[in-house]
Short mmCIF file of N, CA and C and ligand atoms in Angstrom, two decimals:
data_model
loop_
_atom_site.label_atom_id
_atom_site.label_comp_id
_atom_site.label_asym_id
_atom_site.label_seq_id
_atom_site.Cartn_x
_atom_site.Cartn_y
_atom_site.Cartn_z
N MET A 1 9.88 4.41 14.07
CA MET A 1 8.61 4.23 13.35
C MET A 1 8.42 3.06 13.43
N ASP A 2 7.03 3.00 14.32
CA ASP A 2 6.27 1.84 14.52
C ASP A 2 5.09 1.71 13.64
N LYS A 3 4.39 0.49 13.86
CA LYS A 3 2.97 0.12 12.81
C LYS A 3 2.37 1.22 13.39
N LYS A 4 2.14 1.49 14.71
CA LYS A 4 1.31 2.51 14.74
C LYS A 4 1.47 4.03 14.21
N ASP A 5 2.93 4.39 14.04
CA ASP A 5 3.14 5.56 13.46
C ASP A 5 2.82 5.41 12.04
N LEU A 6 2.99 4.60 11.12
CA LEU A 6 2.60 4.35 10.01
C LEU A 6 1.27 4.03 9.70
N PHE A 7 0.37 3.56 10.77
CA PHE A 7 -1.08 3.55 10.40
C PHE A 7 -1.43 5.18 10.50
N ASN A 8 -1.21 5.78 11.42
CA ASN A 8 -1.89 7.25 11.40
C ASN A 8 -1.49 7.94 10.44
N ILE A 9 0.38 7.71 9.45
CA ILE A 9 0.50 8.72 8.50
C ILE A 9 -0.35 7.98 7.05
N ALA A 10 -0.58 6.99 7.47
CA ALA A 10 -1.61 6.07 6.40
C ALA A 10 -3.01 7.39 6.35
N LYS A 11 -3.46 7.20 7.53
CA LYS A 11 -4.92 7.63 7.94
C LYS A 11 -4.31 8.99 7.67
N ASP A 12 -3.73 9.85 7.42
CA ASP A 12 -3.46 11.21 7.03
C ASP A 12 -3.49 11.33 5.46
N ALA A 13 -2.78 10.43 5.17
CA ALA A 13 -2.60 10.00 3.72
C ALA A 13 -4.24 9.87 2.90
N MET A 14 -4.93 9.47 3.49
CA MET A 14 -6.36 9.49 3.31
C MET A 14 -6.94 10.57 2.69
N LYS A 15 -6.59 11.73 3.34
CA LYS A 15 -7.31 12.89 3.26
C LYS A 15 -7.19 13.59 1.52
N HIS A 16 -6.47 13.21 1.18
CA HIS A 16 -5.69 13.46 -0.50
C HIS A 16 -6.61 12.80 -1.00
N SER A 17 -7.37 11.40 -1.06
CA SER A 17 -7.60 10.68 -1.85
C SER A 17 -9.02 11.39 -2.57
N CYS A 18 -8.44 10.79 -3.84
CA CYS A 18 -9.68 11.30 -5.01
C CYS A 18 -10.36 10.18 -5.10
N ALA A 19 -11.57 9.93 -4.68
CA ALA A 19 -12.59 8.98 -4.80
C ALA A 19 -14.06 9.46 -5.31
N SER A 20 -14.38 10.10 -6.40
CA SER A 20 -15.33 10.69 -6.60
C SER A 20 -16.36 9.60 -7.14
N TYR A 21 -16.24 8.86 -7.56
CA TYR A 21 -16.66 7.40 -8.18
C TYR A 21 -16.94 6.52 -7.10
N SER A 22 -16.48 6.14 -6.40
CA SER A 22 -16.22 4.73 -5.42
C SER A 22 -16.88 5.13 -4.07
N ASN A 23 -16.26 6.25 -3.46
CA ASN A 23 -16.51 7.28 -2.41
C ASN A 23 -15.84 6.33 -1.58
N TYR A 24 -14.62 5.45 -1.99
CA TYR A 24 -13.88 4.65 -1.07
C TYR A 24 -12.57 5.37 -0.90
N ASN A 25 -12.40 5.93 0.07
CA ASN A 25 -10.97 6.64 0.34
C ASN A 25 -9.79 5.62 0.81
N VAL A 26 -8.71 5.72 0.02
CA VAL A 26 -7.70 4.71 0.53
C VAL A 26 -6.09 5.60 0.89
N GLY A 27 -5.68 5.21 1.90
CA GLY A 27 -4.26 6.09 2.01
C GLY A 27 -3.29 4.96 2.55
N ALA A 28 -1.58 5.22 2.06
CA ALA A 28 -0.97 4.34 2.26
C ALA A 28 0.31 5.08 2.57
N ALA A 29 1.23 4.55 3.73
CA ALA A 29 2.23 5.16 4.02
C ALA A 29 3.49 4.10 4.20
N LEU A 30 4.12 4.15 3.32
CA LEU A 30 5.53 3.16 2.55
C LEU A 30 6.59 3.98 3.42
N LEU A 31 7.37 2.91 4.05
CA LEU A 31 8.61 2.77 4.83
C LEU A 31 9.85 2.47 3.94
N CYS A 32 10.61 3.24 3.71
CA CYS A 32 11.96 2.59 2.87
C CYS A 32 12.91 2.13 4.10
N LYS A 33 13.98 1.34 3.52
CA LYS A 33 14.52 0.66 4.50
C LYS A 33 15.46 1.69 5.32
N ASN A 34 15.60 2.73 4.39
CA ASN A 34 16.54 3.66 4.71
C ASN A 34 16.02 4.90 5.92
N GLY A 35 14.59 4.61 6.09
CA GLY A 35 14.28 5.17 7.04
C GLY A 35 13.04 6.54 6.39
N ASN A 36 13.44 6.52 5.30
CA ASN A 36 12.48 7.68 4.22
C ASN A 36 11.12 6.90 4.11
N LEU A 37 10.06 8.02 4.00
CA LEU A 37 8.82 7.80 4.17
C LEU A 37 8.09 8.32 2.75
N TYR A 38 6.87 7.62 2.38
CA TYR A 38 6.23 8.22 1.16
C TYR A 38 4.92 7.70 1.46
N LYS A 39 3.78 9.01 1.27
CA LYS A 39 2.68 8.75 1.46
C LYS A 39 1.88 8.41 0.09
N GLY A 40 1.07 7.90 -0.31
CA GLY A 40 -0.16 7.78 -1.49
C GLY A 40 -1.37 7.30 -0.90
N CYS A 41 -2.29 7.78 -1.92
CA CYS A 41 -3.78 7.69 -1.72
C CYS A 41 -4.33 7.13 -3.32
N ASN A 42 -5.58 6.96 -3.43
CA ASN A 42 -6.33 6.23 -4.36
C ASN A 42 -6.51 7.61 -5.10
N ILE A 43 -6.19 7.62 -6.56
CA ILE A 43 -6.57 8.75 -7.71
C ILE A 43 -7.69 8.01 -8.65
N GLU A 44 -9.13 8.60 -8.48
CA GLU A 44 -9.60 7.80 -9.28
C GLU A 44 -9.99 8.84 -10.90
N ASN A 45 -10.33 7.94 -11.82
CA ASN A 45 -10.50 9.07 -12.96
C ASN A 45 -11.68 8.54 -14.04
N ALA A 46 -12.80 9.71 -14.17
CA ALA A 46 -13.91 9.29 -14.95
C ALA A 46 -13.57 8.20 -16.00
N SER A 47 -12.44 8.25 -16.46
CA SER A 47 -12.07 6.87 -17.34
C SER A 47 -11.47 5.67 -16.13
N TYR A 48 -12.80 4.93 -15.86
CA TYR A 48 -12.49 4.38 -14.49
C TYR A 48 -11.14 3.68 -14.34
N SER A 49 -10.77 2.64 -15.53
CA SER A 49 -9.67 1.80 -15.45
C SER A 49 -8.01 2.51 -15.38
N LEU A 50 -8.55 3.96 -15.40
CA LEU A 50 -7.35 4.68 -15.33
C LEU A 50 -6.73 5.07 -13.59
N THR A 51 -7.84 4.62 -12.58
CA THR A 51 -7.60 4.78 -11.32
C THR A 51 -6.08 4.10 -10.68
N ASN A 52 -5.77 4.84 -9.98
CA ASN A 52 -4.42 4.25 -9.20
C ASN A 52 -4.75 4.29 -7.84
N CYS A 53 -4.32 3.04 -7.58
CA CYS A 53 -4.66 2.75 -5.76
C CYS A 53 -3.41 3.65 -4.77
N ALA A 54 -3.88 3.51 -3.92
CA ALA A 54 -2.95 4.27 -2.91
C ALA A 54 -1.52 3.56 -2.78
N GLU A 55 -1.89 2.22 -2.67
CA GLU A 55 -0.13 1.72 -2.34
C GLU A 55 0.76 1.71 -3.81
N ARG A 56 -0.12 1.78 -5.02
CA ARG A 56 0.88 1.78 -6.31
C ARG A 56 1.14 3.50 -6.12
N THR A 57 0.27 4.47 -5.72
CA THR A 57 0.64 5.34 -5.83
C THR A 57 2.02 6.09 -5.29
N ALA A 58 2.06 5.60 -3.84
CA ALA A 58 3.09 5.66 -2.81
C ALA A 58 4.32 4.93 -3.46
N ILE A 59 4.38 3.86 -3.84
CA ILE A 59 5.63 2.86 -4.30
C ILE A 59 6.08 3.81 -5.78
N PHE A 60 5.35 4.20 -6.47
CA PHE A 60 5.89 4.89 -7.58
C PHE A 60 6.44 6.27 -7.09
N ILE A 61 5.82 7.02 -6.57
CA ILE A 61 6.54 8.17 -6.09
C ILE A 61 7.76 7.92 -5.28
N ALA A 62 8.11 6.53 -4.55
CA ALA A 62 8.98 6.74 -3.86
C ALA A 62 10.27 6.04 -4.94
N ILE A 63 9.53 5.41 -5.94
CA ILE A 63 10.88 4.64 -6.93
C ILE A 63 11.35 6.13 -7.98
N ALA A 64 9.83 7.09 -8.23
CA ALA A 64 10.67 8.27 -8.78
C ALA A 64 11.47 9.16 -7.80
N ASN A 65 11.40 9.07 -6.49
CA ASN A 65 12.33 9.68 -6.11
C ASN A 65 14.02 9.05 -5.39
N GLY A 66 14.16 7.85 -6.26
CA GLY A 66 15.34 7.31 -6.25
C GLY A 66 15.39 6.11 -4.99
N GLU A 67 14.19 5.76 -4.84
CA GLU A 67 14.00 4.75 -3.09
C GLU A 67 14.33 3.31 -3.93
N LYS A 68 14.89 2.45 -3.49
CA LYS A 68 15.44 0.99 -4.04
C LYS A 68 15.03 -0.02 -3.06
N GLU A 69 14.79 0.44 -1.74
CA GLU A 69 14.68 -0.90 -0.92
C GLU A 69 13.78 -0.05 0.03
N PHE A 70 12.81 -1.57 0.22
CA PHE A 70 11.57 -1.21 1.28
C PHE A 70 11.07 -1.93 2.17
N GLU A 71 10.85 -1.70 3.44
CA GLU A 71 10.76 -2.15 4.59
C GLU A 71 9.12 -2.55 5.09
N ALA A 72 8.18 -1.46 4.57
CA ALA A 72 6.76 -1.99 5.26
C ALA A 72 5.82 -0.79 4.44
N ILE A 73 4.53 -1.33 4.42
CA ILE A 73 3.86 -0.60 4.04
C ILE A 73 2.21 -0.40 4.81
N CYS A 74 1.59 0.58 5.16
CA CYS A 74 0.32 0.33 6.40
C CYS A 74 -0.54 1.22 4.85
N ILE A 75 -1.68 0.35 4.98
CA ILE A 75 -2.88 0.63 4.17
C ILE A 75 -4.33 0.88 5.14
N VAL A 76 -4.82 1.89 4.74
CA VAL A 76 -6.03 2.06 5.44
C VAL A 76 -6.98 2.71 4.39
N GLY A 77 -8.36 2.41 4.57
CA GLY A 77 -9.35 2.77 3.76
C GLY A 77 -11.27 2.31 4.36
N GLY A 78 -11.52 3.30 3.89
CA GLY A 78 -13.08 2.84 3.73
C GLY A 78 -14.23 3.71 3.18
N LYS A 79 -15.24 3.57 3.25
CA LYS A 79 -16.31 4.04 2.46
C LYS A 79 -16.45 5.33 2.96
N ASN A 80 -16.44 6.62 2.04
CA ASN A 80 -16.90 8.08 2.85
C ASN A 80 -15.71 8.41 3.93
N GLY A 81 -14.36 7.73 3.84
CA GLY A 81 -13.31 7.69 4.88
C GLY A 81 -13.63 7.07 6.02
N VAL A 82 -14.73 6.61 6.00
CA VAL A 82 -14.66 5.90 7.48
C VAL A 82 -14.27 4.53 7.76
N ILE A 83 -13.04 4.22 8.52
CA ILE A 83 -12.68 3.10 8.32
C ILE A 83 -13.21 1.79 9.42
N THR A 84 -13.98 0.93 8.80
CA THR A 84 -14.56 0.14 9.86
C THR A 84 -14.19 -1.59 9.22
N ASP A 85 -13.01 -1.55 8.40
CA ASP A 85 -12.62 -2.86 8.11
C ASP A 85 -11.16 -2.68 7.49
N TYR A 86 -10.39 -4.00 7.60
CA TYR A 86 -8.87 -3.96 6.90
C TYR A 86 -9.19 -3.66 5.22
N ALA A 87 -8.20 -2.53 4.74
CA ALA A 87 -7.91 -2.40 3.40
C ALA A 87 -6.99 -3.41 3.05
N MET A 88 -7.33 -4.74 2.32
CA MET A 88 -6.40 -5.66 2.08
C MET A 88 -5.92 -5.01 0.61
N PRO A 89 -4.68 -4.86 0.06
CA PRO A 89 -4.11 -4.63 -0.91
C PRO A 89 -4.68 -5.20 -2.09
N CYS A 90 -5.16 -4.97 -3.37
CA CYS A 90 -5.80 -5.85 -4.38
C CYS A 90 -4.52 -6.43 -5.23
N GLY A 91 -5.04 -7.36 -5.88
CA GLY A 91 -4.16 -8.28 -6.51
C GLY A 91 -3.21 -7.10 -7.42
N ALA A 92 -3.72 -6.26 -8.17
CA ALA A 92 -2.85 -5.58 -8.94
C ALA A 92 -1.58 -4.79 -7.82
N CYS A 93 -1.96 -4.51 -6.95
CA CYS A 93 -0.99 -3.49 -5.84
C CYS A 93 0.11 -4.85 -5.41
N ARG A 94 -0.74 -5.86 -5.09
CA ARG A 94 0.21 -6.89 -4.95
C ARG A 94 1.47 -7.35 -5.60
N GLN A 95 1.14 -7.41 -6.74
CA GLN A 95 1.99 -7.74 -7.85
C GLN A 95 3.00 -6.64 -7.86
N VAL A 96 2.71 -5.47 -8.03
CA VAL A 96 3.45 -4.10 -8.24
C VAL A 96 4.65 -4.24 -6.91
N LEU A 97 4.09 -4.16 -5.91
CA LEU A 97 4.75 -4.43 -4.64
C LEU A 97 6.03 -5.57 -4.97
N SER A 98 5.36 -6.70 -5.24
CA SER A 98 6.22 -7.82 -5.42
C SER A 98 7.82 -7.33 -6.59
N GLU A 99 7.46 -6.51 -7.19
CA GLU A 99 8.12 -6.36 -8.24
C GLU A 99 9.37 -5.58 -7.41
N PHE A 100 9.26 -4.73 -6.46
CA PHE A 100 10.42 -3.67 -5.54
C PHE A 100 10.43 -4.23 -4.29
N CYS A 101 9.59 -5.08 -4.07
CA CYS A 101 9.80 -5.45 -2.30
C CYS A 101 10.19 -7.22 -2.11
N ASP A 102 11.36 -7.27 -1.14
CA ASP A 102 11.47 -8.50 -1.02
C ASP A 102 10.14 -9.17 -0.33
N ALA A 103 10.23 -10.82 0.16
CA ALA A 103 9.41 -11.55 0.72
C ALA A 103 8.90 -11.19 1.85
N GLU A 104 10.00 -10.65 2.76
CA GLU A 104 9.82 -10.48 4.04
C GLU A 104 9.39 -8.88 4.09
N PHE A 105 9.29 -8.24 3.34
CA PHE A 105 8.45 -6.88 3.02
C PHE A 105 7.02 -7.02 3.75
N LYS A 106 6.77 -6.02 4.79
CA LYS A 106 5.58 -6.18 5.71
C LYS A 106 4.24 -5.00 5.42
N VAL A 107 3.21 -6.04 5.24
CA VAL A 107 1.96 -5.25 4.95
C VAL A 107 1.20 -4.98 6.27
N TYR A 108 0.79 -3.96 6.57
CA TYR A 108 0.23 -3.75 7.70
C TYR A 108 -1.24 -2.93 7.31
N VAL A 109 -2.20 -3.71 7.73
CA VAL A 109 -3.65 -3.23 7.60
C VAL A 109 -4.57 -3.23 8.84
N GLY A 110 -4.93 -2.18 9.40
CA GLY A 110 -5.65 -1.79 10.67
C GLY A 110 -7.03 -0.97 10.40
N THR A 111 -7.64 -0.87 11.52
CA THR A 111 -8.78 -0.35 11.33
C THR A 111 -8.85 0.80 12.65
N ASP A 112 -7.92 0.89 13.68
CA ASP A 112 -7.21 1.72 14.46
C ASP A 112 -5.95 1.56 14.92
N GLU A 113 -5.41 2.45 15.53
CA GLU A 113 -3.77 1.92 15.78
C GLU A 113 -3.77 1.30 17.02
N ASN A 114 -4.68 0.60 17.17
CA ASN A 114 -4.62 -0.43 18.44
C ASN A 114 -5.10 -1.93 17.66
N ASN A 115 -5.63 -1.92 16.57
CA ASN A 115 -5.74 -3.30 15.82
C ASN A 115 -5.22 -2.88 14.52
N ILE A 116 -4.32 -3.61 14.34
CA ILE A 116 -3.32 -3.55 13.34
C ILE A 116 -2.98 -5.05 12.77
N ASN A 117 -2.90 -5.71 11.52
CA ASN A 117 -2.90 -6.87 11.16
C ASN A 117 -1.26 -6.73 10.21
N GLU A 118 -0.99 -7.70 10.39
CA GLU A 118 0.37 -7.68 10.02
C GLU A 118 0.74 -9.03 9.22
N PHE A 119 0.91 -8.63 7.40
CA PHE A 119 1.43 -10.00 6.64
C PHE A 119 2.53 -9.73 5.98
N LYS A 120 3.32 -10.97 5.60
CA LYS A 120 4.58 -10.63 4.78
C LYS A 120 3.82 -10.92 3.12
N LEU A 121 4.29 -9.96 2.44
CA LEU A 121 4.34 -10.12 1.06
C LEU A 121 4.30 -11.23 0.40
N ALA A 122 5.02 -11.94 0.78
CA ALA A 122 5.21 -12.97 0.09
C ALA A 122 3.64 -14.08 0.09
N ASP A 123 3.30 -13.70 1.29
CA ASP A 123 2.17 -14.62 2.05
C ASP A 123 0.82 -14.20 1.57
N LEU A 124 0.94 -12.83 0.86
CA LEU A 124 -0.43 -12.55 0.07
C LEU A 124 -0.24 -12.66 -1.35
N LEU A 125 0.99 -13.06 -2.04
CA LEU A 125 0.96 -13.23 -3.51
C LEU A 125 1.93 -14.44 -3.70
N PRO A 126 1.25 -15.64 -3.26
CA PRO A 126 2.30 -16.88 -3.09
C PRO A 126 2.20 -17.38 -4.60
N TYR A 127 3.21 -17.97 -5.30
CA TYR A 127 3.41 -18.54 -6.57
C TYR A 127 3.46 -17.55 -7.50
N SER A 128 3.95 -16.10 -7.28
CA SER A 128 3.93 -15.32 -8.28
C SER A 128 4.66 -15.14 -9.65
N PHE A 129 4.32 -14.28 -10.48
CA PHE A 129 5.02 -14.33 -11.40
C PHE A 129 6.11 -13.13 -11.51
N ASP A 130 7.22 -13.37 -11.56
CA ASP A 130 8.22 -12.58 -11.35
C ASP A 130 9.53 -12.47 -12.49
N LYS A 131 10.23 -11.89 -12.26
CA LYS A 131 11.16 -11.70 -13.41
C LYS A 131 12.12 -12.96 -13.75
N SER A 132 12.30 -13.96 -12.72
CA SER A 132 12.53 -15.06 -12.78
C SER A 132 12.11 -15.96 -13.94
N LYS A 133 10.97 -15.62 -14.19
CA LYS A 133 10.07 -16.45 -15.25
C LYS A 133 10.54 -15.65 -16.67
N LEU A 134 11.05 -14.55 -16.64
CA LEU A 134 11.78 -13.99 -17.88
C LEU A 134 12.95 -14.29 -18.10
N GLY A 135 13.76 -15.06 -17.28
CA GLY A 135 14.97 -15.23 -17.41
C GLY A 135 15.93 -14.25 -17.19
N GLU A 136 15.47 -13.23 -16.52
CA GLU A 136 16.15 -12.33 -15.63
C GLU A 136 16.64 -12.44 -14.60
N1 THU B 1 -8.24 0.85 -3.96
C1 THU B 1 -6.83 1.13 -3.49
O1 THU B 1 -6.41 2.44 -3.49
N2 THU B 1 -5.68 0.11 -3.10
C2 THU B 1 -6.26 -1.18 -3.09
O2 THU B 1 -5.80 -2.12 -3.34
C3 THU B 1 -7.90 -1.92 -3.84
C4 THU B 1 -8.50 -0.85 -4.05
C5 THU B 1 -9.12 1.98 -4.43
C6 THU B 1 -8.97 1.80 -5.74
C7 THU B 1 -10.68 2.39 -6.02
O3 THU B 1 -10.44 4.01 -5.92
C8 THU B 1 -11.22 2.19 -4.72
O4 THU B 1 -10.04 1.71 -3.81
C9 THU B 1 -12.07 1.45 -4.99
O5 THU B 1 -11.97 0.30 -5.83
#
């Protein structure tokens, strides 16, 4: 499973996006360290703030299925499903990913399978708030 595979799986996950309000469709493909894979999409709601992003959908499904260790995620998105730019994860998703993924966890964003950018989670959320602040 390489980043191109993850990109194509994330693109496939976009098909299930429920984005009736923003029309910005997002798909995510989350790879676990054990090789298992989970797809997610954004799910909007008429009560806008209840919207769930694609990345959080993917990681919540994975955790609910017993997954504990995560390798990488690929996120793709675009208005009306057309990918023209990188779909960078929002702040809320960076925070949620950092709760369950280590600093080396890779975040891929791409516009096509030959144009994929790679980030480390720690670089996307420096100086984060985490459980160490709670004395855990
Ligand atoms: N969205 C995601 O799915 N992931 C992000 O990291 C950023 C935003 C979704 C939420 C909403 O359905 C739409 O994109 C527009 O904000």
